[in-house]
Structures are given as C-alpha cells and as structure tokens.
Short mmCIF file of C-alpha atoms and ligand atoms in Angstrom, two decimals:
data_model
loop_
_atom_site.label_atom_id
_atom_site.label_comp_id
_atom_site.label_asym_id
_atom_site.label_seq_id
_atom_site.Cartn_x
_atom_site.Cartn_y
_atom_site.Cartn_z
CA MET A 803 18.29 113.60 -58.10
CA GLN A 804 21.39 111.57 -59.12
CA LEU A 805 24.42 112.12 -61.36
CA ASN A 806 25.27 109.40 -63.81
CA LEU A 807 28.73 108.96 -62.39
CA SER A 808 30.67 105.93 -61.24
CA LEU A 809 34.26 105.63 -60.13
CA ALA A 810 36.91 103.64 -61.97
CA GLU A 811 38.39 100.65 -60.18
CA ASP A 812 41.94 101.43 -61.40
CA ARG A 813 41.95 105.01 -60.18
CA LYS A 814 45.09 107.06 -60.78
CA LEU A 815 43.95 109.95 -58.57
CA ASN A 816 42.89 109.96 -54.96
CA LEU A 817 39.17 109.74 -54.31
CA GLN A 818 38.28 113.41 -53.97
CA ASN A 819 40.40 114.39 -56.96
CA GLU A 820 38.83 111.63 -59.04
CA ILE A 821 35.33 112.86 -58.14
CA PHE A 822 36.35 116.48 -58.77
CA GLU A 823 37.79 115.53 -62.18
CA ARG A 824 34.75 113.42 -63.20
CA ILE A 825 32.25 116.12 -62.35
CA ARG A 826 34.42 118.81 -63.92
CA LEU A 827 34.53 116.87 -67.19
CA MET A 828 30.74 116.31 -67.10
CA ILE A 829 30.30 120.07 -66.79
CA LEU A 830 32.83 120.91 -69.48
CA ASP A 831 31.51 118.50 -72.06
CA GLY A 832 27.95 119.68 -71.47
CA ARG A 833 26.51 116.61 -69.78
CA ILE A 834 25.49 118.90 -66.94
CA LYS A 835 24.59 122.38 -68.09
CA PRO A 836 25.23 125.83 -66.57
CA GLY A 837 22.50 126.60 -64.04
CA GLU A 838 21.55 122.92 -63.57
CA ALA A 839 21.24 121.66 -59.99
CA LEU A 840 23.69 119.14 -58.56
CA PRO A 841 22.75 116.51 -55.99
CA ALA A 842 23.53 117.30 -52.36
CA THR A 843 26.83 115.97 -50.99
CA ARG A 844 24.86 113.56 -48.78
CA THR A 845 23.07 112.05 -51.80
CA MET A 846 26.31 111.77 -53.74
CA SER A 847 28.20 110.19 -50.88
CA THR A 848 25.51 107.51 -50.59
CA GLN A 849 25.46 106.94 -54.35
CA LEU A 850 29.24 106.61 -54.65
CA GLN A 851 29.71 104.98 -51.26
CA VAL A 852 32.32 107.47 -50.19
CA SER A 853 32.44 109.55 -47.03
CA ARG A 854 30.50 112.79 -46.86
CA ASN A 855 33.79 114.56 -46.14
CA THR A 856 35.31 113.29 -49.42
CA MET A 857 32.31 114.62 -51.33
CA THR A 858 32.48 117.96 -49.52
CA ILE A 859 36.16 118.36 -50.42
CA ALA A 860 35.44 117.59 -54.09
CA TYR A 861 32.55 120.09 -54.14
CA ASP A 862 34.67 122.72 -52.33
CA ARG A 863 37.31 122.43 -55.00
CA LEU A 864 34.76 122.64 -57.82
CA ARG A 865 33.42 125.75 -56.12
CA ALA A 866 36.89 127.27 -55.57
CA GLU A 867 37.71 126.80 -59.25
CA GLY A 868 34.42 128.38 -60.31
CA TYR A 869 32.67 125.33 -61.78
CA ILE A 870 29.80 125.26 -59.31
CA GLU A 871 28.10 127.74 -57.04
CA THR A 872 26.03 127.33 -53.91
CA ARG A 873 22.92 129.37 -53.31
CA ARG A 874 22.17 129.54 -49.62
CA SER A 875 19.14 127.44 -48.60
CA VAL A 876 18.50 126.49 -52.24
CA GLY A 877 21.25 124.11 -53.32
CA THR A 878 24.33 123.67 -55.49
CA PHE A 879 24.33 124.50 -59.20
CA VAL A 880 26.66 124.45 -62.16
CA SER A 881 28.03 128.00 -62.49
CA SER A 882 26.36 130.15 -65.06
CA GLN A 883 29.80 131.57 -65.94
CA LEU A 884 32.18 128.68 -66.31
CA PRO A 885 35.91 129.36 -66.07
CA ASP A 886 36.83 127.57 -69.28
CA SER A 887 33.50 126.65 -70.82
CA ALA A 888 34.20 128.53 -74.03
CA LEU A 889 37.47 126.72 -74.33
CA TYR A 890 36.48 123.11 -74.30
CA THR A 891 36.84 120.80 -77.26
CA PRO A 892 33.85 120.83 -79.59
CA ALA A 893 34.17 117.05 -79.80
CA ALA A 894 31.79 116.56 -76.95
CA ALA A 895 29.13 118.89 -78.28
CA SER A 896 26.15 116.87 -79.35
CA SER A 897 25.76 116.37 -83.07
CA THR A 898 24.04 113.71 -85.05
CA SER A 899 26.27 113.80 -88.12
CA ALA A 900 28.36 110.70 -88.68
CA ALA A 901 31.39 112.76 -89.64
CA HIS A 902 31.16 114.66 -86.41
CA HIS A 903 31.00 111.45 -84.40
CA LYS A 904 34.07 110.18 -86.19
CA SER A 905 36.10 113.29 -85.36
CA ALA A 906 34.68 113.22 -81.86
CA GLU A 907 36.03 109.71 -81.43
CA LEU A 908 39.45 110.80 -82.68
CA MET A 909 39.51 113.77 -80.37
CA LEU A 910 38.26 111.83 -77.41
CA ALA A 911 41.23 109.52 -77.81
CA ALA A 912 43.31 112.54 -76.82
CA PRO A 913 43.23 113.98 -73.32
CA PRO A 914 40.57 116.65 -72.80
CA LEU A 915 41.87 119.86 -74.30
CA ARG A 916 41.58 123.01 -72.26
CA SER A 917 43.20 126.34 -72.90
CA GLN A 918 44.21 129.26 -70.75
CA ALA A 919 41.90 132.18 -69.98
CA ILE A 920 43.73 134.82 -72.01
CA VAL A 921 40.89 137.07 -73.19
CA ASN A 922 38.30 138.31 -70.74
CA PRO A 923 34.86 137.31 -72.07
CA HIS A 924 33.14 140.06 -70.04
CA HIS A 925 35.51 142.90 -70.93
CA ASN A 926 33.04 144.90 -73.03
CA LYS A 927 30.42 144.86 -70.28
CA LEU A 928 32.77 146.31 -67.67
CA THR A 929 33.39 149.88 -66.57
CA VAL A 930 36.62 148.94 -64.79
CA ASP A 931 38.40 145.71 -65.56
CA PHE A 932 41.23 144.46 -63.32
CA TRP A 933 42.07 141.72 -65.83
CA VAL A 934 45.64 140.50 -65.50
CA GLY A 935 48.74 141.03 -67.59
CA ARG A 936 47.49 143.75 -69.95
CA PRO A 937 49.98 146.44 -70.90
CA ASP A 938 48.65 149.99 -71.00
CA PRO A 939 47.39 150.46 -74.60
CA HIS A 940 48.37 154.16 -74.51
CA SER A 941 51.97 153.32 -73.65
CA PHE A 942 52.75 151.48 -76.85
CA PRO A 943 55.46 153.58 -78.59
CA LEU A 944 53.34 153.98 -81.70
CA LYS A 945 55.17 156.87 -83.32
CA ALA A 946 58.64 155.37 -83.00
CA TRP A 947 57.29 152.00 -84.04
CA SER A 948 55.64 153.24 -87.24
CA GLN A 949 58.83 155.10 -88.18
CA LEU A 950 60.95 152.01 -87.67
CA ILE A 951 58.55 149.81 -89.62
CA ALA A 952 58.41 152.37 -92.45
CA LYS A 953 62.21 152.60 -92.53
CA ARG A 954 62.60 148.85 -92.79
CA LEU A 955 59.94 148.66 -95.49
CA LEU A 956 61.82 151.18 -97.61
CA ALA A 957 64.69 148.72 -98.00
CA PRO A 958 63.46 145.20 -97.28
CA GLY A 959 65.90 143.50 -99.66
CA SER A 960 64.75 139.90 -99.98
CA ASN A 961 63.64 139.67 -96.37
CA LEU A 962 59.95 139.72 -97.19
CA THR A 963 60.23 137.11 -99.90
CA GLU A 964 62.88 134.64 -98.75
CA TYR A 965 62.95 132.06 -95.98
CA ARG A 966 65.53 132.85 -93.31
CA ASP A 967 66.99 131.19 -90.26
CA PRO A 968 63.98 129.76 -88.36
CA CYS A 969 65.68 130.74 -85.10
CA GLY A 970 65.24 134.43 -85.89
CA VAL A 971 66.86 137.56 -87.32
CA VAL A 972 70.52 137.54 -86.30
CA GLU A 973 70.81 141.17 -85.18
CA PHE A 974 67.62 140.83 -83.14
CA ARG A 975 69.00 137.78 -81.36
CA GLU A 976 72.17 139.74 -80.66
CA GLN A 977 70.15 142.56 -79.10
CA ILE A 978 68.23 140.08 -76.96
CA ALA A 979 71.47 138.43 -75.76
CA ARG A 980 72.80 141.89 -74.74
CA HIS A 981 69.55 142.77 -73.00
CA VAL A 982 69.34 139.60 -70.88
CA ARG A 983 73.01 139.93 -69.93
CA ARG A 984 72.42 143.41 -68.49
CA ALA A 985 68.91 142.97 -67.13
CA ARG A 986 68.87 139.34 -65.98
CA GLY A 987 72.50 138.32 -65.49
CA ILE A 988 72.32 135.68 -68.24
CA ILE A 989 75.44 135.06 -70.27
CA ALA A 990 74.23 134.02 -73.73
CA THR A 991 75.36 134.51 -77.29
CA ARG A 992 73.05 135.15 -80.21
CA ASP A 993 73.32 131.45 -81.12
CA ASP A 994 71.70 130.53 -77.81
CA VAL A 995 68.72 132.77 -78.51
CA PHE A 996 65.65 131.47 -80.36
CA VAL A 997 63.02 133.98 -81.43
CA ILE A 998 59.59 132.59 -80.68
CA GLY A 999 55.98 133.76 -80.86
CA GLY A 1000 55.82 134.52 -77.11
CA CYS A 1001 56.21 132.26 -74.07
CA GLN A 1002 53.32 130.04 -75.09
CA ASP A 1003 55.01 129.24 -78.38
CA GLY A 1004 58.24 128.60 -76.47
CA LEU A 1005 56.48 126.16 -74.16
CA ASN A 1006 55.24 124.29 -77.21
CA LEU A 1007 58.75 124.15 -78.63
CA ILE A 1008 60.00 122.73 -75.33
CA CYS A 1009 57.18 120.20 -75.04
CA ARG A 1010 57.83 118.97 -78.54
CA LEU A 1011 61.47 118.50 -77.62
CA LEU A 1012 61.14 117.00 -74.16
CA VAL A 1013 57.66 115.81 -73.29
CA LYS A 1014 55.95 112.59 -74.25
CA GLU A 1015 53.23 110.54 -72.62
CA GLY A 1016 54.15 109.89 -68.99
CA THR A 1017 57.01 112.43 -68.80
CA SER A 1018 57.08 113.91 -65.30
CA ALA A 1019 56.12 117.58 -65.41
CA VAL A 1020 56.66 119.33 -62.09
CA ILE A 1021 54.53 122.44 -61.85
CA GLU A 1022 53.77 125.07 -59.29
CA THR A 1023 50.37 125.00 -57.65
CA PRO A 1024 48.74 127.33 -58.36
CA CYS A 1025 50.12 127.24 -61.90
CA TYR A 1026 49.70 129.33 -65.04
CA GLN A 1027 47.00 127.52 -67.05
CA GLY A 1028 48.88 127.89 -70.33
CA ALA A 1029 51.66 125.67 -68.97
CA ALA A 1030 49.61 123.17 -66.93
CA PHE A 1031 47.05 122.58 -69.68
CA LEU A 1032 49.74 122.27 -72.32
CA PHE A 1033 51.60 119.58 -70.34
CA GLU A 1034 48.25 117.88 -69.84
CA SER A 1035 47.65 117.90 -73.61
CA PHE A 1036 50.99 116.12 -74.09
CA ARG A 1037 49.83 113.52 -71.54
CA ALA A 1038 52.64 114.40 -69.17
CA LYS A 1039 52.31 113.19 -65.61
CA LEU A 1040 51.75 116.32 -63.54
CA HIS A 1041 53.42 116.72 -60.15
CA PRO A 1042 52.01 119.82 -58.50
CA VAL A 1043 54.26 121.39 -55.86
CA PRO A 1044 52.81 124.09 -53.58
CA VAL A 1045 54.00 127.68 -53.58
CA ASP A 1046 54.42 129.76 -50.40
CA GLU A 1047 55.78 133.27 -49.77
CA LYS A 1048 59.25 132.20 -50.94
CA GLY A 1049 58.08 130.51 -54.13
CA ILE A 1050 57.90 126.84 -55.01
CA ARG A 1051 58.45 124.51 -52.01
CA VAL A 1052 61.65 122.83 -53.12
CA ASP A 1053 61.48 120.57 -50.06
CA GLN A 1054 58.38 119.01 -51.66
CA LEU A 1055 59.86 118.24 -55.07
CA PRO A 1056 58.85 114.71 -56.10
CA GLY A 1057 61.20 111.75 -56.23
CA VAL A 1058 61.36 111.59 -60.01
CA LYS A 1059 64.12 111.70 -62.61
CA ASN A 1060 64.41 113.30 -66.04
CA ALA A 1061 61.53 115.62 -65.32
CA ILE A 1062 60.61 119.00 -66.74
CA VAL A 1063 60.00 121.65 -64.08
CA TYR A 1064 57.97 124.73 -64.95
CA VAL A 1065 58.45 127.77 -62.69
CA THR A 1066 57.79 131.53 -62.70
CA PRO A 1067 60.56 132.62 -60.28
CA SER A 1068 60.53 136.42 -60.75
CA HIS A 1069 56.83 136.87 -60.05
CA GLN A 1070 54.99 133.63 -59.51
CA TYR A 1071 51.82 133.37 -61.55
CA PRO A 1072 49.36 134.12 -60.04
CA LEU A 1073 50.51 134.66 -56.43
CA GLY A 1074 53.27 137.10 -57.38
CA VAL A 1075 55.88 135.85 -54.92
CA THR A 1076 59.58 135.79 -55.82
CA LEU A 1077 61.54 132.56 -55.57
CA SER A 1078 64.20 133.08 -52.86
CA LEU A 1079 67.88 132.77 -53.73
CA GLU A 1080 68.27 129.80 -51.41
CA ARG A 1081 65.45 127.94 -53.16
CA ARG A 1082 66.78 128.90 -56.59
CA LEU A 1083 70.06 127.22 -55.76
CA GLU A 1084 68.31 124.16 -54.29
CA LEU A 1085 66.12 123.83 -57.37
CA LEU A 1086 69.14 124.02 -59.68
CA ASN A 1087 70.91 121.43 -57.60
CA TRP A 1088 67.86 119.14 -57.72
CA ALA A 1089 67.63 119.48 -61.50
CA SER A 1090 71.25 118.61 -62.02
CA GLN A 1091 71.05 115.61 -59.68
CA THR A 1092 67.89 114.22 -61.23
CA GLY A 1093 68.76 114.95 -64.87
CA SER A 1094 65.80 117.32 -65.12
CA TYR A 1095 65.31 120.54 -67.08
CA ILE A 1096 63.85 123.68 -65.56
CA VAL A 1097 61.67 125.98 -67.67
CA GLU A 1098 61.99 129.52 -66.32
CA ASP A 1099 59.02 131.57 -67.52
CA ASP A 1100 60.14 135.17 -66.97
CA TYR A 1101 56.99 136.73 -68.40
CA ASP A 1102 56.91 140.07 -66.51
CA SER A 1103 60.34 140.51 -64.93
CA ASP A 1104 60.82 143.93 -66.54
CA PHE A 1105 58.60 145.36 -63.82
CA ARG A 1106 60.30 145.40 -60.45
CA TYR A 1107 59.51 148.37 -58.30
CA HIS A 1108 61.78 147.88 -55.31
CA GLY A 1109 65.38 146.76 -55.18
CA SER A 1110 67.14 145.05 -58.03
CA PRO A 1111 65.71 141.84 -59.47
CA LEU A 1112 67.27 138.57 -58.40
CA THR A 1113 69.51 137.10 -61.07
CA ALA A 1114 67.47 134.79 -63.27
CA LEU A 1115 67.72 131.08 -62.58
CA LYS A 1116 69.36 130.84 -65.97
CA GLY A 1117 72.02 133.30 -64.79
CA LEU A 1118 72.80 131.07 -61.78
CA ASP A 1119 72.74 127.84 -63.75
CA ARG A 1120 76.16 126.16 -63.83
CA SER A 1121 74.94 122.78 -65.12
CA ASP A 1122 73.10 124.05 -68.21
CA ARG A 1123 69.75 122.80 -66.96
CA VAL A 1124 67.60 125.90 -67.45
CA ILE A 1125 65.51 126.82 -70.47
CA TYR A 1126 64.76 130.51 -70.24
CA LEU A 1127 61.61 132.07 -71.73
CA GLY A 1128 61.21 135.82 -72.17
CA THR A 1129 58.42 137.71 -73.90
CA PHE A 1130 57.71 141.13 -75.41
CA SER A 1131 53.98 140.62 -74.70
CA LYS A 1132 54.05 142.52 -71.41
CA CYS A 1133 56.66 145.22 -71.98
CA MET A 1134 55.61 146.05 -75.57
CA GLY A 1135 52.34 144.34 -76.51
CA ALA A 1136 50.89 140.85 -76.77
CA GLY A 1137 49.74 141.60 -80.33
CA LEU A 1138 53.35 141.49 -81.53
CA ARG A 1139 53.58 137.78 -80.65
CA LEU A 1140 57.33 137.96 -80.06
CA GLY A 1141 59.48 136.42 -77.38
CA TYR A 1142 62.67 134.44 -76.97
CA ALA A 1143 63.90 131.15 -75.63
CA ILE A 1144 67.45 130.56 -74.45
CA LEU A 1145 68.17 126.88 -74.64
CA PRO A 1146 70.87 124.80 -72.94
CA SER A 1147 73.65 124.05 -75.41
CA ALA A 1148 72.74 120.34 -75.49
CA MET A 1149 69.32 121.24 -76.89
CA ARG A 1150 70.42 123.83 -79.43
CA ASP A 1151 70.65 121.64 -82.54
CA ALA A 1152 67.43 119.81 -81.80
CA GLY A 1153 65.83 123.18 -81.08
CA ARG A 1154 66.83 124.52 -84.47
CA HIS A 1155 65.33 121.50 -86.25
CA MET A 1156 62.16 121.66 -84.19
CA LYS A 1157 61.74 125.38 -84.81
CA ALA A 1158 61.88 124.74 -88.55
CA LEU A 1159 59.43 121.86 -88.26
CA MET A 1160 57.03 123.99 -86.27
CA ASN A 1161 56.91 127.23 -88.24
CA ASN A 1162 60.01 128.16 -90.28
CA GLY A 1163 60.48 131.20 -88.03
CA GLN A 1164 58.65 134.36 -86.92
CA PRO A 1165 57.76 137.32 -89.21
CA TRP A 1166 60.82 139.32 -90.25
CA LEU A 1167 59.43 142.87 -90.18
CA GLU A 1168 58.59 143.07 -86.46
CA GLN A 1169 61.83 141.37 -85.48
CA ALA A 1170 63.80 143.88 -87.51
CA ALA A 1171 61.89 146.88 -86.15
CA LEU A 1172 62.20 145.71 -82.55
CA SER A 1173 65.89 145.08 -83.06
CA ASP A 1174 66.29 148.72 -84.17
CA PHE A 1175 64.17 149.89 -81.24
CA MET A 1176 66.53 148.07 -78.89
CA SER A 1177 69.79 149.08 -80.56
CA ASN A 1178 69.00 152.82 -80.64
CA GLY A 1179 68.32 152.91 -76.87
CA SER A 1180 64.54 153.45 -77.17
CA TYR A 1181 63.69 150.14 -75.57
CA VAL A 1182 65.46 150.84 -72.29
CA HIS A 1183 63.90 154.30 -72.21
CA HIS A 1184 60.44 152.79 -72.91
CA LEU A 1185 60.87 150.27 -70.09
CA ARG A 1186 61.84 152.98 -67.64
CA ARG A 1187 58.81 155.05 -68.62
CA ILE A 1188 56.23 152.29 -68.27
CA ARG A 1189 57.81 150.97 -65.09
CA ARG A 1190 57.22 154.38 -63.48
CA ARG A 1191 53.67 154.46 -64.79
CA TYR A 1192 52.82 150.97 -63.55
CA MET A 1193 54.37 151.67 -60.16
CA ALA A 1194 52.07 154.67 -59.70
CA ARG A 1195 49.11 152.45 -60.61
CA ARG A 1196 50.23 149.73 -58.25
CA ASP A 1197 50.50 152.35 -55.47
CA ALA A 1198 47.01 153.67 -56.27
CA LEU A 1199 45.62 150.13 -56.04
CA LEU A 1200 47.27 149.40 -52.69
CA GLU A 1201 46.14 152.74 -51.35
CA ALA A 1202 42.52 152.21 -52.48
CA LEU A 1203 42.41 148.67 -51.06
CA ASN A 1204 43.72 149.80 -47.69
CA ARG A 1205 41.37 152.76 -47.55
CA HIS A 1206 38.23 150.77 -48.39
CA PHE A 1207 38.97 147.51 -46.61
CA GLY A 1208 41.44 148.35 -43.83
CA GLU A 1209 45.01 147.05 -43.83
CA CYS A 1210 45.07 144.52 -46.71
CA ARG A 1211 47.39 141.57 -47.02
CA THR A 1212 48.67 141.32 -50.57
CA LEU A 1213 51.22 139.22 -52.37
CA GLY A 1214 53.25 140.17 -55.41
CA ALA A 1215 53.17 143.96 -55.05
CA PRO A 1216 56.96 144.55 -55.36
CA ALA A 1217 56.88 143.48 -59.03
CA GLY A 1218 54.77 142.76 -62.08
CA MET A 1219 51.41 143.91 -63.41
CA HIS A 1220 49.01 142.37 -60.90
CA LEU A 1221 48.79 141.54 -57.25
CA ALA A 1222 47.05 138.87 -55.21
CA TRP A 1223 44.82 140.10 -52.40
CA GLN A 1224 44.48 137.58 -49.58
CA LEU A 1225 40.95 138.01 -48.34
CA PRO A 1226 40.44 138.45 -44.60
CA ASP A 1227 38.19 135.81 -43.01
CA LYS A 1228 35.35 138.26 -42.54
CA LEU A 1229 34.88 138.72 -46.31
CA PRO A 1230 32.98 136.29 -48.59
CA ALA A 1231 34.71 133.81 -50.92
CA ALA A 1232 36.62 135.13 -53.93
CA ALA A 1233 34.23 133.66 -56.52
CA ASP A 1234 31.24 135.30 -54.79
CA ILE A 1235 33.06 138.64 -54.67
CA ALA A 1236 33.94 138.37 -58.35
CA ARG A 1237 30.31 137.67 -59.22
CA ALA A 1238 29.01 140.60 -57.16
CA ALA A 1239 31.63 142.92 -58.68
CA LEU A 1240 30.68 141.82 -62.19
CA ALA A 1241 27.09 142.83 -61.53
CA ARG A 1242 28.43 146.33 -60.77
CA GLY A 1243 30.53 146.53 -63.90
CA VAL A 1244 33.85 145.71 -62.24
CA GLY A 1245 36.03 142.77 -63.25
CA VAL A 1246 38.02 141.16 -60.44
CA TYR A 1247 39.25 137.60 -60.61
CA THR A 1248 39.81 134.42 -58.71
CA PRO A 1249 43.06 132.60 -59.45
CA THR A 1250 41.11 130.26 -61.74
CA SER A 1251 39.11 132.83 -63.67
CA GLY A 1252 42.34 134.85 -63.92
CA GLY A 1253 44.20 132.14 -65.83
CA SER A 1254 45.75 129.84 -63.24
CA THR A 1255 44.87 126.48 -61.82
CA PHE A 1256 45.17 124.92 -58.38
CA LEU A 1257 45.99 121.23 -58.35
CA GLY A 1258 45.99 118.53 -55.73
CA GLU A 1259 44.57 119.35 -52.32
CA ASP A 1260 45.21 123.07 -52.54
CA LEU A 1261 42.03 125.03 -51.82
CA ARG A 1262 43.55 128.46 -51.16
CA GLY A 1263 42.05 129.86 -54.37
CA ASP A 1264 38.82 130.51 -52.54
CA ARG A 1265 40.45 133.26 -50.47
CA ILE A 1266 42.46 135.09 -53.13
CA VAL A 1267 41.41 137.87 -55.47
CA ILE A 1268 43.63 138.70 -58.42
CA LEU A 1269 43.84 142.32 -59.51
CA GLY A 1270 45.68 143.48 -62.61
CA PHE A 1271 46.50 147.20 -62.54
CA SER A 1272 48.78 147.97 -65.49
CA SER A 1273 46.12 148.95 -68.03
CA LEU A 1274 44.04 151.14 -65.67
CA THR A 1275 44.55 154.78 -64.75
CA GLU A 1276 44.74 155.75 -61.08
CA LYS A 1277 41.26 157.23 -61.36
CA GLU A 1278 39.82 154.04 -62.84
CA ILE A 1279 41.49 152.04 -60.09
CA GLU A 1280 39.89 154.20 -57.41
CA THR A 1281 36.45 153.94 -59.08
CA GLY A 1282 36.79 150.18 -59.44
CA ILE A 1283 37.79 149.54 -55.83
CA ALA A 1284 35.10 151.90 -54.51
CA ARG A 1285 32.47 149.98 -56.48
CA LEU A 1286 33.92 146.70 -55.30
CA ALA A 1287 33.61 147.88 -51.70
CA VAL A 1288 29.93 148.72 -52.24
CA ALA A 1289 29.31 145.36 -53.92
CA ILE A 1290 30.85 143.48 -50.99
CA LYS A 1291 29.00 145.58 -48.41
CA ASP A 1292 25.69 144.84 -50.17
CA MET A 1293 26.46 141.13 -50.22
CA MET A 1294 27.18 141.06 -46.53
CA SER A 1295 24.22 143.10 -45.38
C1 PLP B 1336 52.88 133.25 -66.52
C2 PLP B 1336 52.66 133.57 -67.96
N1 PLP B 1336 53.43 132.99 -68.87
C3 PLP B 1336 53.25 133.21 -70.18
C4 PLP B 1336 52.26 134.06 -70.63
C5 PLP B 1336 52.01 134.21 -72.10
O1 PLP B 1336 52.91 135.01 -72.66
P1 PLP B 1336 53.04 135.16 -74.23
O2 PLP B 1336 52.12 136.22 -74.66
O3 PLP B 1336 54.47 135.53 -74.35
O4 PLP B 1336 52.74 133.84 -74.87
C6 PLP B 1336 51.43 134.70 -69.72
C7 PLP B 1336 50.37 135.58 -70.19
O5 PLP B 1336 49.69 136.25 -69.49
C8 PLP B 1336 51.64 134.44 -68.36
O6 PLP B 1336 50.87 135.03 -67.44
#
C-alpha cells in the first residue's frame, strides 16, 4: 500500500512537519477517508526516502492531534472521528459540476480554511460532557435580563431603526471602561472601547487592520484554534512559541519585527497557566523594541478562585502596544455575541473605519440591556455568584480525579472554566482515553479535540486531557469521572 504523496523541493517546513501537513491535508480534503488504512512508517520512509524516525515523528503528531489512530497488531488508520473534519472547506469535496470546479479553484487559491472546534458534535450522545468554556445554562440571569430588555423596548426611540456609532452604544462602552479599570487595572476611556461580537470578531477586526500575507504572527503553542487558524487564513507566517508553567517562553520569541503576538495571559488556552509578571514585562519590552503589537485575549479572566488576578498586560503597557480583547461569552452567555476590544490610540481611527466596513456595529438592544445590568450593580453580583458556583465545581472535579486516579497533576485549576490534567505515564494516551470515555457516554477532550492546536515539534498533547467543569453539577462531575475511571480500567485490563 502506498500514499500518493511526494515532497516539494522548495519546502518551507522541516521534513516531519511537511509530511505531517501533507497527510493532514489529504485526510481533510477527503483523499484518504476516515477508517482507511495508512501505510506503515517503514513503507512510507522508503517511498519518500526519509528516515524511519522522521516518519514516526510525523505519524506521532498526526496521532496526537487526533487525525490517525493505531490499532495494536493491526495497523494505522485515519480516525473515524476527525478533529476538524466537519469544518473543512467544501471546495475539495468531489463534484462533477463545472461551476463547482470553478469555485473550488478559487477557494484552493486561498490557504486551506479550518475553523475552531466550538460546538461539540457528540454532545447529544453524552450523559456527562466535560466540553470546555460553557457557562452554566441555569446561571443566566433570565428574569433580570427579560425585565431590562422589556424596559428598553418600551422606549426604544430611534435606536431600532437608525444606524449608530459602529463602535458601540456610548453608555455601554462607558460601563465597560469602568469595569476593566476596577477588575483588570486597565485605564481606558469609552473612546478606547470598541464593542465587538465576541473575541473572535475582535480577532478579525485586528487581522483586517494588521495582518497581510507574510506578516509574522507569534502564537503560543498550544494555541487557541480560533486565533491560529484565523492567522493562517490571512496567510500570516506563524511563529509558534512554547508555553510552560509560567506561560509563553519569552526567551524563545523569534527574531522578527513588526509582528502580531497572540497570547492568553490570564489562563492560557488550553493549558490554563498564568503568564508570570516577569514574563509579562519582558513581553511588553520585546513588543516595544520590535515594533510589534500584542493581542491579549482575556476570555475567562472573570473566574479566578485564589488570590487576586494579575493586572492585565494592557494595564502594564506603557508603550501602547497591547490590544485587549474581553468577552461576555463566558460570564454571561456565548449566545449574546458581545465583547469588547480596547485598541492602542494609534489604531483608534483606523479601527473605527474598519468596524464600519465590517458590520456597522453590533445590535443595539443587547448592548443597552447589558449596560443597564452593569450600571445597576447586577453584573458584579452575578459574577460573584457564578464564581462561587464554578469554584465548587472545580473543587468537585479535583476531588473526584484525586479519588479515582490518585494524586493528579493538573494545570490551570486556580482560574477559569476548565483544567488540564497531565496524564501519569502509566495511563494510555489522551486520544485513546477520550475515545473510551465517549463509548461510555462521557465527553473528555484532548487539547486538539478541545479547540487548540499544537504546532512545531510539540507533542505534549498526547499526555493531556482537557476537562471543562463550569456547566456540570457536582453530581454530574462525580458520575463522569467515575465512568471515566471504569473506561480507563477496562482499556488497561
Ligand atoms: C481562548 C479563547 N478565546 C476566544 C474565545 C471565543 O470567544 P468569543 O465567544 O468571545 O468569540 C474562546 C472560546 O471558547 C476561547 O477559548
């Protein structure tokens, strides 16, 4: 058996990454189908005239990211549940119509489009789902919200019929500026605040302002897929920098200038670590020396369970190099599609134009209602309430893990809505555990299936399980971990 694959002479990636990327694309565009067998590493190394070790590394990475699976004594196969199979461009799907081929050609001229795993495809089949980043549906302040919406609808004036400032409702922006000053140490006025449709929308705004083909985009590895894939779609040149227990390794920042740096300093996605103060200052210094901009994605910083949060990078920024992104998706609900960007002053005018070009602004009604919710004190009260609730769930998860598996090493527990469990050597690989859990009606995730991506040589994803806890009750958490323990025991016996 052979794969129809040859390597380009003018390779931009190293050998194992090139092979990984080629095979990944063949899987994603359907040239090799889920369940289909792949040649052995020995066969491939002979075919491509590369070392067996190179082939093994490429296969290991495909396996760690969930594209392939190995069945002991049988062989290697394309995974039946691909991490982003549902997300790939339809351009590559086979069709005989001429029109389709034409659009396929157009789309193929663009880089392969992938999008982040944001909805769990298996959710309905699961009894307990540790999917990441989901607020508790019962905690949404429905009564207060419907009253505020109704009140605004009684006297909408021309707000429902007229265009307004694309940057957002003024009083809402004022409330946001007050909130980030108190909660994140950011000094901003309402003019600095842009209302956006969540962090993802903000990233698009930033890319449209700053990124063109070849722009250096420095990202964490592992990195939130929504950011990495977006930069990829703009044909940025990605520079992955590893993350350790203190956050992004600033000593490994690349020697580039005028870059865009994407980081999640409060609670790194997906490892959950917090960027240390020392590294924050070094990163800011690097950005100012290299003329780069830092994008601070502060997606879940409202949830810190121990100590006070570190001041946001934006709050420490003396050179106006940080673009801050905040979202109401985690603390209120992702269905609202509301968030905010705080831009450096040099980008404000361009930002206003771009916001108008993109969408003429977000819906008025929700902005107005949320502004009222914040100004009457309900928002702070709501945050306090859900923080307590999530902390109890986090504790229940840690307790259940330790009880069923012995002392567990986790990352990210002091904050956020998920944690990363570092598997002990004696347990199987994360993707195998996730598959066994799924068969028992429990959703647990690898970094890749949970919406992040490892780049470069980093293979740690194989040994990490991601567990979201915010939308599950303590009882559900206990049931889920107990079932997971049985699933793993069965696998190992
Ligand atoms: C790191 C990170 N950034 C951004 C987002 C998306 O946020 P939003 O709903 O505000 O677009 C998510 C969603 O889970 C996330 O995990």
